[in-house]
GROMACS .gro file of C-alpha atoms in nm:
model
  405
    1UNK     CA    1   9.635   5.294  -5.676
    2UNK     CA    2   9.627   5.065  -5.327
    3UNK     CA    3   9.907   5.088  -5.151
    4UNK     CA    4  10.145   4.732  -4.974
    5UNK     CA    5   9.957   4.657  -4.672
    6UNK     CA    6   9.778   4.321  -4.572
    7UNK     CA    7   9.914   4.030  -4.737
    8UNK     CA    8   9.829   3.646  -4.856
    9UNK     CA    9  10.003   3.413  -4.713
   10UNK     CA   10  10.097   3.101  -5.002
   11UNK     CA   11  10.230   2.806  -4.771
   12UNK     CA   12  10.389   2.549  -4.979
   13UNK     CA   13  10.171   2.298  -4.855
   14UNK     CA   14  10.399   1.970  -4.893
   15UNK     CA   15  10.709   2.128  -4.754
   16UNK     CA   16  10.544   2.239  -4.408
   17UNK     CA   17  10.449   1.866  -4.367
   18UNK     CA   18  10.721   1.713  -4.431
   19UNK     CA   19  10.987   1.952  -4.238
   20UNK     CA   20  10.711   1.924  -3.941
   21UNK     CA   21  10.693   1.509  -3.965
   22UNK     CA   22  11.113   1.494  -3.974
   23UNK     CA   23  11.129   1.725  -3.640
   24UNK     CA   24  10.938   1.454  -3.477
   25UNK     CA   25  11.119   1.167  -3.262
   26UNK     CA   26  11.228   0.840  -3.379
   27UNK     CA   27  11.218   0.575  -3.111
   28UNK     CA   28  11.496   0.403  -3.273
   29UNK     CA   29  11.692   0.297  -3.620
   30UNK     CA   30  11.430   0.004  -3.667
   31UNK     CA   31  11.089   0.140  -3.515
   32UNK     CA   32  10.816   0.277  -3.741
   33UNK     CA   33  10.748   0.662  -3.755
   34UNK     CA   34  10.355   0.745  -3.741
   35UNK     CA   35  10.360   0.364  -3.627
   36UNK     CA   36  10.183   0.493  -3.294
   37UNK     CA   37   9.797   0.670  -3.222
   38UNK     CA   38  10.009   0.887  -2.991
   39UNK     CA   39  10.243   0.909  -3.286
   40UNK     CA   40   9.951   1.054  -3.492
   41UNK     CA   41   9.845   1.255  -3.206
   42UNK     CA   42  10.201   1.403  -3.156
   43UNK     CA   43  10.209   1.459  -3.542
   44UNK     CA   44   9.860   1.633  -3.573
   45UNK     CA   45   9.942   1.853  -3.288
   46UNK     CA   46  10.257   1.953  -3.410
   47UNK     CA   47  10.115   2.079  -3.707
   48UNK     CA   48   9.856   2.278  -3.540
   49UNK     CA   49  10.091   2.429  -3.362
   50UNK     CA   50  10.319   2.539  -3.568
   51UNK     CA   51  10.080   2.623  -3.783
   52UNK     CA   52   9.958   2.867  -3.567
   53UNK     CA   53  10.305   3.019  -3.445
   54UNK     CA   54  10.358   3.094  -3.838
   55UNK     CA   55  10.022   3.298  -3.830
   56UNK     CA   56  10.083   3.518  -3.491
   57UNK     CA   57  10.447   3.546  -3.660
   58UNK     CA   58  10.342   3.747  -3.961
   59UNK     CA   59  10.003   3.857  -3.745
   60UNK     CA   60   9.868   4.245  -3.903
   61UNK     CA   61  10.031   4.144  -4.247
   62UNK     CA   62   9.826   3.884  -4.391
   63UNK     CA   63   9.494   3.812  -4.411
   64UNK     CA   64   9.446   3.561  -4.616
   65UNK     CA   65   9.565   3.223  -4.635
   66UNK     CA   66   9.656   2.965  -4.926
   67UNK     CA   67   9.832   2.599  -4.835
   68UNK     CA   68   9.902   2.451  -5.205
   69UNK     CA   69   9.895   2.096  -5.254
   70UNK     CA   70  10.130   1.899  -5.489
   71UNK     CA   71  10.031   1.646  -5.770
   72UNK     CA   72  10.217   1.436  -5.979
   73UNK     CA   73  10.398   1.653  -6.179
   74UNK     CA   74  10.311   1.711  -6.550
   75UNK     CA   75  10.751   1.746  -6.593
   76UNK     CA   76  10.774   1.401  -6.514
   77UNK     CA   77  10.532   1.308  -6.796
   78UNK     CA   78  10.588   1.579  -7.069
   79UNK     CA   79  11.002   1.533  -7.010
   80UNK     CA   80  11.049   1.149  -6.885
   81UNK     CA   81  11.416   1.115  -7.054
   82UNK     CA   82  11.496   1.385  -6.767
   83UNK     CA   83  11.389   1.193  -6.498
   84UNK     CA   84  11.292   1.448  -6.305
   85UNK     CA   85  11.291   1.396  -5.903
   86UNK     CA   86  11.412   1.027  -5.996
   87UNK     CA   87  11.644   1.070  -5.764
   88UNK     CA   88  11.398   1.069  -5.449
   89UNK     CA   89  11.289   0.741  -5.273
   90UNK     CA   90  10.994   0.687  -5.047
   91UNK     CA   91  11.131   0.655  -4.694
   92UNK     CA   92  10.990   0.289  -4.572
   93UNK     CA   93  11.069   0.371  -4.212
   94UNK     CA   94  10.724   0.582  -4.209
   95UNK     CA   95  10.412   0.395  -4.191
   96UNK     CA   96  10.191   0.670  -4.478
   97UNK     CA   97   9.865   0.524  -4.419
   98UNK     CA   98   9.839   0.709  -4.131
   99UNK     CA   99  10.078   0.986  -4.262
  100UNK     CA  100   9.771   1.086  -4.536
  101UNK     CA  101   9.512   1.033  -4.265
  102UNK     CA  102   9.647   1.300  -4.030
  103UNK     CA  103   9.738   1.544  -4.353
  104UNK     CA  104   9.390   1.493  -4.480
  105UNK     CA  105   9.206   1.558  -4.152
  106UNK     CA  106   9.450   1.874  -4.124
  107UNK     CA  107   9.361   2.015  -4.484
  108UNK     CA  108   8.991   2.002  -4.361
  109UNK     CA  109   9.044   2.136  -4.031
  110UNK     CA  110   9.206   2.441  -4.229
  111UNK     CA  111   8.904   2.482  -4.467
  112UNK     CA  112   8.677   2.498  -4.192
  113UNK     CA  113   8.880   2.798  -4.038
  114UNK     CA  114   8.847   2.982  -4.386
  115UNK     CA  115   9.233   2.828  -4.527
  116UNK     CA  116   9.186   2.844  -4.926
  117UNK     CA  117   9.330   2.501  -5.060
  118UNK     CA  118   9.454   2.489  -5.412
  119UNK     CA  119   9.549   2.219  -5.583
  120UNK     CA  120   9.504   2.126  -5.982
  121UNK     CA  121   9.593   1.760  -6.111
  122UNK     CA  122   9.891   1.803  -6.269
  123UNK     CA  123  10.040   2.073  -6.089
  124UNK     CA  124  10.315   2.072  -5.834
  125UNK     CA  125  10.307   2.340  -5.534
  126UNK     CA  126  10.545   2.522  -5.693
  127UNK     CA  127  10.340   2.576  -6.031
  128UNK     CA  128  10.046   2.705  -5.773
  129UNK     CA  129  10.238   2.934  -5.579
  130UNK     CA  130  10.334   3.135  -5.927
  131UNK     CA  131   9.988   3.080  -6.032
  132UNK     CA  132   9.861   3.278  -5.736
  133UNK     CA  133  10.182   3.512  -5.660
  134UNK     CA  134  10.087   3.633  -6.067
  135UNK     CA  135   9.707   3.669  -5.996
  136UNK     CA  136   9.749   3.816  -5.677
  137UNK     CA  137   9.970   4.080  -5.783
  138UNK     CA  138   9.755   4.103  -6.090
  139UNK     CA  139   9.495   4.217  -5.865
  140UNK     CA  140   9.678   4.475  -5.624
  141UNK     CA  141   9.768   4.255  -5.334
  142UNK     CA  142  10.122   4.158  -5.166
  143UNK     CA  143  10.223   3.817  -5.103
  144UNK     CA  144  10.424   3.640  -4.842
  145UNK     CA  145  10.569   3.340  -4.979
  146UNK     CA  146  10.582   3.006  -4.687
  147UNK     CA  147  10.872   2.776  -4.851
  148UNK     CA  148  11.223   2.599  -4.772
  149UNK     CA  149  11.247   2.513  -5.119
  150UNK     CA  150  11.453   2.835  -5.272
  151UNK     CA  151  11.407   2.732  -5.641
  152UNK     CA  152  11.100   2.916  -5.546
  153UNK     CA  153  11.342   3.287  -5.503
  154UNK     CA  154  11.238   3.341  -5.909
  155UNK     CA  155  10.893   3.465  -5.785
  156UNK     CA  156  11.014   3.711  -5.584
  157UNK     CA  157  10.945   4.012  -5.778
  158UNK     CA  158  10.774   4.411  -5.684
  159UNK     CA  159  10.514   4.492  -5.939
  160UNK     CA  160  10.610   4.796  -6.223
  161UNK     CA  161  10.271   4.840  -6.251
  162UNK     CA  162  10.107   4.883  -5.846
  163UNK     CA  163  10.310   4.950  -5.527
  164UNK     CA  164  10.280   4.524  -5.448
  165UNK     CA  165  10.540   4.298  -5.415
  166UNK     CA  166  10.651   3.928  -5.375
  167UNK     CA  167  10.865   3.827  -5.045
  168UNK     CA  168  10.953   3.479  -4.972
  169UNK     CA  169  11.012   3.390  -4.618
  170UNK     CA  170  11.208   3.012  -4.539
  171UNK     CA  171  11.218   2.914  -4.137
  172UNK     CA  172  11.455   2.690  -4.091
  173UNK     CA  173  11.694   2.946  -4.193
  174UNK     CA  174  11.562   3.230  -4.069
  175UNK     CA  175  11.625   3.423  -4.419
  176UNK     CA  176  11.343   3.658  -4.594
  177UNK     CA  177  11.434   3.621  -4.957
  178UNK     CA  178  11.316   4.022  -5.115
  179UNK     CA  179  11.408   4.188  -5.439
  180UNK     CA  180  11.597   4.475  -5.460
  181UNK     CA  181  11.546   4.778  -5.326
  182UNK     CA  182  11.356   4.613  -5.072
  183UNK     CA  183  11.535   4.713  -4.769
  184UNK     CA  184  11.478   5.088  -4.891
  185UNK     CA  185  11.157   5.056  -4.913
  186UNK     CA  186  11.076   4.930  -4.569
  187UNK     CA  187  11.314   5.188  -4.422
  188UNK     CA  188  11.128   5.454  -4.565
  189UNK     CA  189  10.796   5.628  -4.487
  190UNK     CA  190  10.531   5.672  -4.770
  191UNK     CA  191  10.353   5.986  -4.859
  192UNK     CA  192  10.009   6.021  -4.986
  193UNK     CA  193   9.939   6.271  -5.190
  194UNK     CA  194   9.628   6.420  -5.008
  195UNK     CA  195   9.642   6.848  -4.965
  196UNK     CA  196   9.376   6.713  -4.651
  197UNK     CA  197   9.518   6.787  -4.342
  198UNK     CA  198   9.366   6.507  -4.133
  199UNK     CA  199   9.452   6.352  -4.417
  200UNK     CA  200   9.798   6.390  -4.352
  201UNK     CA  201   9.844   6.339  -4.022
  202UNK     CA  202   9.704   5.956  -4.072
  203UNK     CA  203   9.943   5.894  -4.294
  204UNK     CA  204  10.210   5.749  -4.038
  205UNK     CA  205   9.943   5.470  -4.013
  206UNK     CA  206   9.844   5.431  -4.361
  207UNK     CA  207   9.855   5.065  -4.437
  208UNK     CA  208  10.214   5.034  -4.678
  209UNK     CA  209  10.347   5.203  -4.305
  210UNK     CA  210  10.202   4.929  -4.065
  211UNK     CA  211  10.329   4.691  -4.295
  212UNK     CA  212  10.673   4.865  -4.275
  213UNK     CA  213  10.655   4.863  -3.939
  214UNK     CA  214  10.561   4.513  -3.876
  215UNK     CA  215  10.820   4.331  -4.069
  216UNK     CA  216  11.136   4.535  -3.932
  217UNK     CA  217  10.960   4.406  -3.629
  218UNK     CA  218  10.963   4.070  -3.757
  219UNK     CA  219  11.327   4.116  -3.858
  220UNK     CA  220  11.444   4.273  -3.521
  221UNK     CA  221  11.289   4.040  -3.283
  222UNK     CA  222  11.330   3.691  -3.496
  223UNK     CA  223  11.695   3.834  -3.598
  224UNK     CA  224  11.548   3.760  -3.957
  225UNK     CA  225  11.867   3.784  -4.253
  226UNK     CA  226  11.730   3.977  -4.549
  227UNK     CA  227  11.877   3.857  -4.865
  228UNK     CA  228  11.805   4.071  -5.183
  229UNK     CA  229  11.816   3.914  -5.494
  230UNK     CA  230  11.720   3.933  -5.890
  231UNK     CA  231  11.466   3.660  -5.948
  232UNK     CA  232  11.569   3.760  -6.373
  233UNK     CA  233  11.977   3.638  -6.251
  234UNK     CA  234  11.853   3.333  -6.036
  235UNK     CA  235  11.667   3.196  -6.284
  236UNK     CA  236  11.968   3.224  -6.523
  237UNK     CA  237  12.192   3.079  -6.300
  238UNK     CA  238  11.939   2.776  -6.211
  239UNK     CA  239  11.912   2.702  -6.568
  240UNK     CA  240  12.313   2.679  -6.607
  241UNK     CA  241  12.362   2.498  -6.263
  242UNK     CA  242  12.099   2.273  -6.241
  243UNK     CA  243  11.951   2.143  -5.907
  244UNK     CA  244  12.078   1.762  -5.815
  245UNK     CA  245  11.780   1.774  -5.534
  246UNK     CA  246  11.601   1.755  -5.836
  247UNK     CA  247  11.784   1.574  -6.016
  248UNK     CA  248  11.795   1.800  -6.256
  249UNK     CA  249  12.192   1.836  -6.433
  250UNK     CA  250  12.366   2.121  -6.563
  251UNK     CA  251  12.350   2.270  -6.909
  252UNK     CA  252  12.674   2.104  -6.950
  253UNK     CA  253  12.864   1.790  -6.749
  254UNK     CA  254  13.079   1.575  -6.782
  255UNK     CA  255  13.233   1.272  -6.619
  256UNK     CA  256  13.611   1.185  -6.525
  257UNK     CA  257  13.711   0.922  -6.310
  258UNK     CA  258  13.387   0.850  -6.136
  259UNK     CA  259  13.296   1.200  -6.110
  260UNK     CA  260  13.071   1.437  -6.241
  261UNK     CA  261  13.151   1.791  -6.318
  262UNK     CA  262  12.920   2.119  -6.415
  263UNK     CA  263  12.910   2.428  -6.409
  264UNK     CA  264  13.005   2.585  -6.087
  265UNK     CA  265  12.830   2.907  -5.939
  266UNK     CA  266  13.168   3.086  -5.988
  267UNK     CA  267  13.155   3.006  -6.368
  268UNK     CA  268  12.761   3.073  -6.407
  269UNK     CA  269  12.843   3.419  -6.258
  270UNK     CA  270  13.144   3.416  -6.552
  271UNK     CA  271  12.856   3.315  -6.797
  272UNK     CA  272  12.581   3.518  -6.695
  273UNK     CA  273  12.832   3.835  -6.655
  274UNK     CA  274  12.939   3.823  -7.024
  275UNK     CA  275  12.616   3.743  -7.168
  276UNK     CA  276  12.484   4.039  -6.986
  277UNK     CA  277  12.767   4.242  -7.098
  278UNK     CA  278  12.641   4.213  -7.482
  279UNK     CA  279  12.282   4.193  -7.381
  280UNK     CA  280  12.199   4.414  -7.079
  281UNK     CA  281  11.968   4.355  -6.848
  282UNK     CA  282  11.863   3.985  -6.811
  283UNK     CA  283  11.500   3.865  -6.885
  284UNK     CA  284  11.383   3.511  -6.836
  285UNK     CA  285  11.188   3.541  -7.161
  286UNK     CA  286  11.560   3.560  -7.331
  287UNK     CA  287  11.529   3.185  -7.244
  288UNK     CA  288  11.242   3.139  -7.493
  289UNK     CA  289  11.435   3.280  -7.748
  290UNK     CA  290  11.670   3.080  -7.970
  291UNK     CA  291  11.889   3.369  -8.085
  292UNK     CA  292  11.957   3.453  -7.744
  293UNK     CA  293  11.981   3.086  -7.603
  294UNK     CA  294  12.226   2.963  -7.895
  295UNK     CA  295  12.465   3.278  -7.749
  296UNK     CA  296  12.382   3.189  -7.435
  297UNK     CA  297  12.505   2.806  -7.553
  298UNK     CA  298  12.830   2.962  -7.674
  299UNK     CA  299  12.923   3.226  -7.381
  300UNK     CA  300  12.918   2.823  -7.198
  301UNK     CA  301  13.103   2.668  -7.419
  302UNK     CA  302  13.447   2.964  -7.400
  303UNK     CA  303  13.437   2.982  -6.986
  304UNK     CA  304  13.391   2.669  -6.946
  305UNK     CA  305  13.611   2.514  -7.263
  306UNK     CA  306  13.326   2.257  -7.309
  307UNK     CA  307  13.538   1.986  -7.529
  308UNK     CA  308  13.289   1.693  -7.373
  309UNK     CA  309  12.969   1.830  -7.558
  310UNK     CA  310  12.801   1.970  -7.847
  311UNK     CA  311  12.675   2.223  -7.845
  312UNK     CA  312  12.321   2.092  -7.987
  313UNK     CA  313  12.346   1.904  -7.667
  314UNK     CA  314  12.459   2.209  -7.479
  315UNK     CA  315  12.176   2.456  -7.602
  316UNK     CA  316  11.891   2.088  -7.565
  317UNK     CA  317  11.998   2.113  -7.213
  318UNK     CA  318  11.957   2.509  -7.185
  319UNK     CA  319  11.657   2.452  -7.268
  320UNK     CA  320  11.494   2.115  -7.118
  321UNK     CA  321  11.629   2.314  -6.787
  322UNK     CA  322  11.441   2.617  -6.890
  323UNK     CA  323  11.091   2.443  -6.885
  324UNK     CA  324  11.199   2.186  -6.548
  325UNK     CA  325  11.307   2.482  -6.338
  326UNK     CA  326  11.144   2.814  -6.437
  327UNK     CA  327  10.835   2.988  -6.334
  328UNK     CA  328  10.609   3.067  -6.592
  329UNK     CA  329  10.400   3.078  -6.856
  330UNK     CA  330  10.586   2.930  -7.136
  331UNK     CA  331  10.732   2.664  -6.929
  332UNK     CA  332  10.390   2.573  -6.794
  333UNK     CA  333  10.185   2.326  -7.072
  334UNK     CA  334   9.872   2.515  -7.204
  335UNK     CA  335   9.615   2.349  -7.064
  336UNK     CA  336   9.777   2.328  -6.703
  337UNK     CA  337   9.819   2.689  -6.666
  338UNK     CA  338   9.463   2.777  -6.802
  339UNK     CA  339   9.321   2.505  -6.544
  340UNK     CA  340   9.559   2.651  -6.294
  341UNK     CA  341   9.452   2.976  -6.341
  342UNK     CA  342   9.082   2.910  -6.373
  343UNK     CA  343   9.119   2.751  -6.050
  344UNK     CA  344   9.278   3.049  -5.857
  345UNK     CA  345   9.081   3.305  -6.059
  346UNK     CA  346   8.791   3.100  -5.882
  347UNK     CA  347   8.926   3.190  -5.551
  348UNK     CA  348   9.067   3.511  -5.519
  349UNK     CA  349   8.795   3.665  -5.358
  350UNK     CA  350   8.734   3.473  -5.145
  351UNK     CA  351   8.790   3.501  -4.827
  352UNK     CA  352   8.649   3.353  -4.549
  353UNK     CA  353   8.961   3.285  -4.272
  354UNK     CA  354   8.855   3.351  -3.953
  355UNK     CA  355   9.198   3.450  -3.797
  356UNK     CA  356   9.089   3.309  -3.421
  357UNK     CA  357   9.069   2.939  -3.553
  358UNK     CA  358   9.424   2.965  -3.675
  359UNK     CA  359   9.588   3.142  -3.439
  360UNK     CA  360   9.630   2.895  -3.199
  361UNK     CA  361   9.665   2.450  -3.152
  362UNK     CA  362   9.385   2.475  -2.873
  363UNK     CA  363   9.150   2.655  -3.144
  364UNK     CA  364   9.262   2.467  -3.518
  365UNK     CA  365   9.191   2.101  -3.296
  366UNK     CA  366   8.858   2.236  -3.073
  367UNK     CA  367   8.545   1.940  -3.103
  368UNK     CA  368   8.818   1.682  -3.283
  369UNK     CA  369   8.956   1.383  -3.169
  370UNK     CA  370   9.262   1.519  -3.129
  371UNK     CA  371   9.143   1.764  -2.927
  372UNK     CA  372   9.262   1.780  -2.534
  373UNK     CA  373   9.502   1.469  -2.418
  374UNK     CA  374   9.764   1.750  -2.221
  375UNK     CA  375   9.985   1.480  -2.171
  376UNK     CA  376  10.113   1.487  -2.527
  377UNK     CA  377  10.358   1.842  -2.517
  378UNK     CA  378  10.426   2.037  -2.831
  379UNK     CA  379  10.614   2.325  -2.933
  380UNK     CA  380  10.670   2.598  -3.221
  381UNK     CA  381  10.987   2.759  -3.258
  382UNK     CA  382  11.211   2.815  -3.488
  383UNK     CA  383  11.381   3.081  -3.276
  384UNK     CA  384  11.640   2.982  -3.074
  385UNK     CA  385  11.588   3.355  -2.909
  386UNK     CA  386  11.240   3.344  -2.828
  387UNK     CA  387  11.004   3.372  -2.514
  388UNK     CA  388  10.839   3.053  -2.719
  389UNK     CA  389  10.943   2.690  -2.659
  390UNK     CA  390  11.181   2.496  -2.940
  391UNK     CA  391  11.032   2.422  -3.236
  392UNK     CA  392  11.255   2.120  -3.228
  393UNK     CA  393  11.132   2.017  -2.942
  394UNK     CA  394  11.095   1.666  -2.993
  395UNK     CA  395  11.464   1.606  -3.065
  396UNK     CA  396  11.666   1.573  -2.805
  397UNK     CA  397  11.996   1.438  -2.995
  398UNK     CA  398  12.222   1.793  -3.047
  399UNK     CA  399  12.401   1.606  -3.341
  400UNK     CA  400  12.053   1.494  -3.507
  401UNK     CA  401  11.945   1.879  -3.527
  402UNK     CA  402  12.168   1.991  -3.646
  403UNK     CA  403  12.136   1.762  -3.988
  404UNK     CA  404  11.744   1.832  -4.005
  405UNK     CA  405  11.762   2.108  -4.245
   0.00000   0.00000   0.00000
């Protein structure tokens, strides 16, 4: 059995770009971001610096990098009545033409360095990260997801078929989301099945044990908070509570005195607890079964003392939320699902990554129009206890720093 050693590093490209953009300084409330060539150069240098820092942070743990790119979501076309992400408006203070130019140039640099670029028409970055995660585990390869999107916690997993896993690193909050039992695995020493005395001497330096030590060092040095989660419960909770950030309402809601009320985290826990008492361990496949969905709606009605919405509407809301938020083959339209997995499978065995070319800003930008101009200082620290300079170095106002993430 192949052991958990080096991982595929799957990056939420959209999150990475905007996370970097919004720590750049504004030259005043009325000034346009990325409006000058100096701004453009600073943005590129910050992207390269931050990217290189993350690569160094996971040195020894990763040997393949995937950068996912959003397309217009199929959810907008298949469920127009849901107004999916309809609450998001484009920031008029940003020069989007320059933003597109820099990000296109940055992606081109990643390609030249052997980073795999993943984009499929109709698929969001979340969908692509689901496809890469699924296919990687099936091919005996563990995954580290890099994102600040908590929705992707549902993909955290320990494979039952092999010794691979998926964990999620959220840099802004210094959190590592893992499956239940991860800490116990990390702190144990894996023993190989062998009777050869020389093989036994190599056990402590096996790929899996090396990975454990590297993860332990990362957690200790960067003071990362490890959070073990039940991904199945996470999916049920999202379906019940909705997602205000994506403009997805809870399965049951009503308006009173101009205020909208829905299913709180506490009420969701009560609903899930009763459902588990009746049906045992959770499985997201229950969310695609009419009998289980109806039972979930009935429990919701009892717990919420629901009188503002019919059972039929609650059932419809649960099904809609499942399709909008649960990352599974059963939710994604067949045509897009097939295209995603064809794309991922075609790139699964490609590994032309040159880590040295993505480990420093200078290496990434060498021999480009962005090379040189050392007057623009950038740094990539996201942890206050590092020896490196601050990741939020462009932000001088402490009050502004606290509002970024």
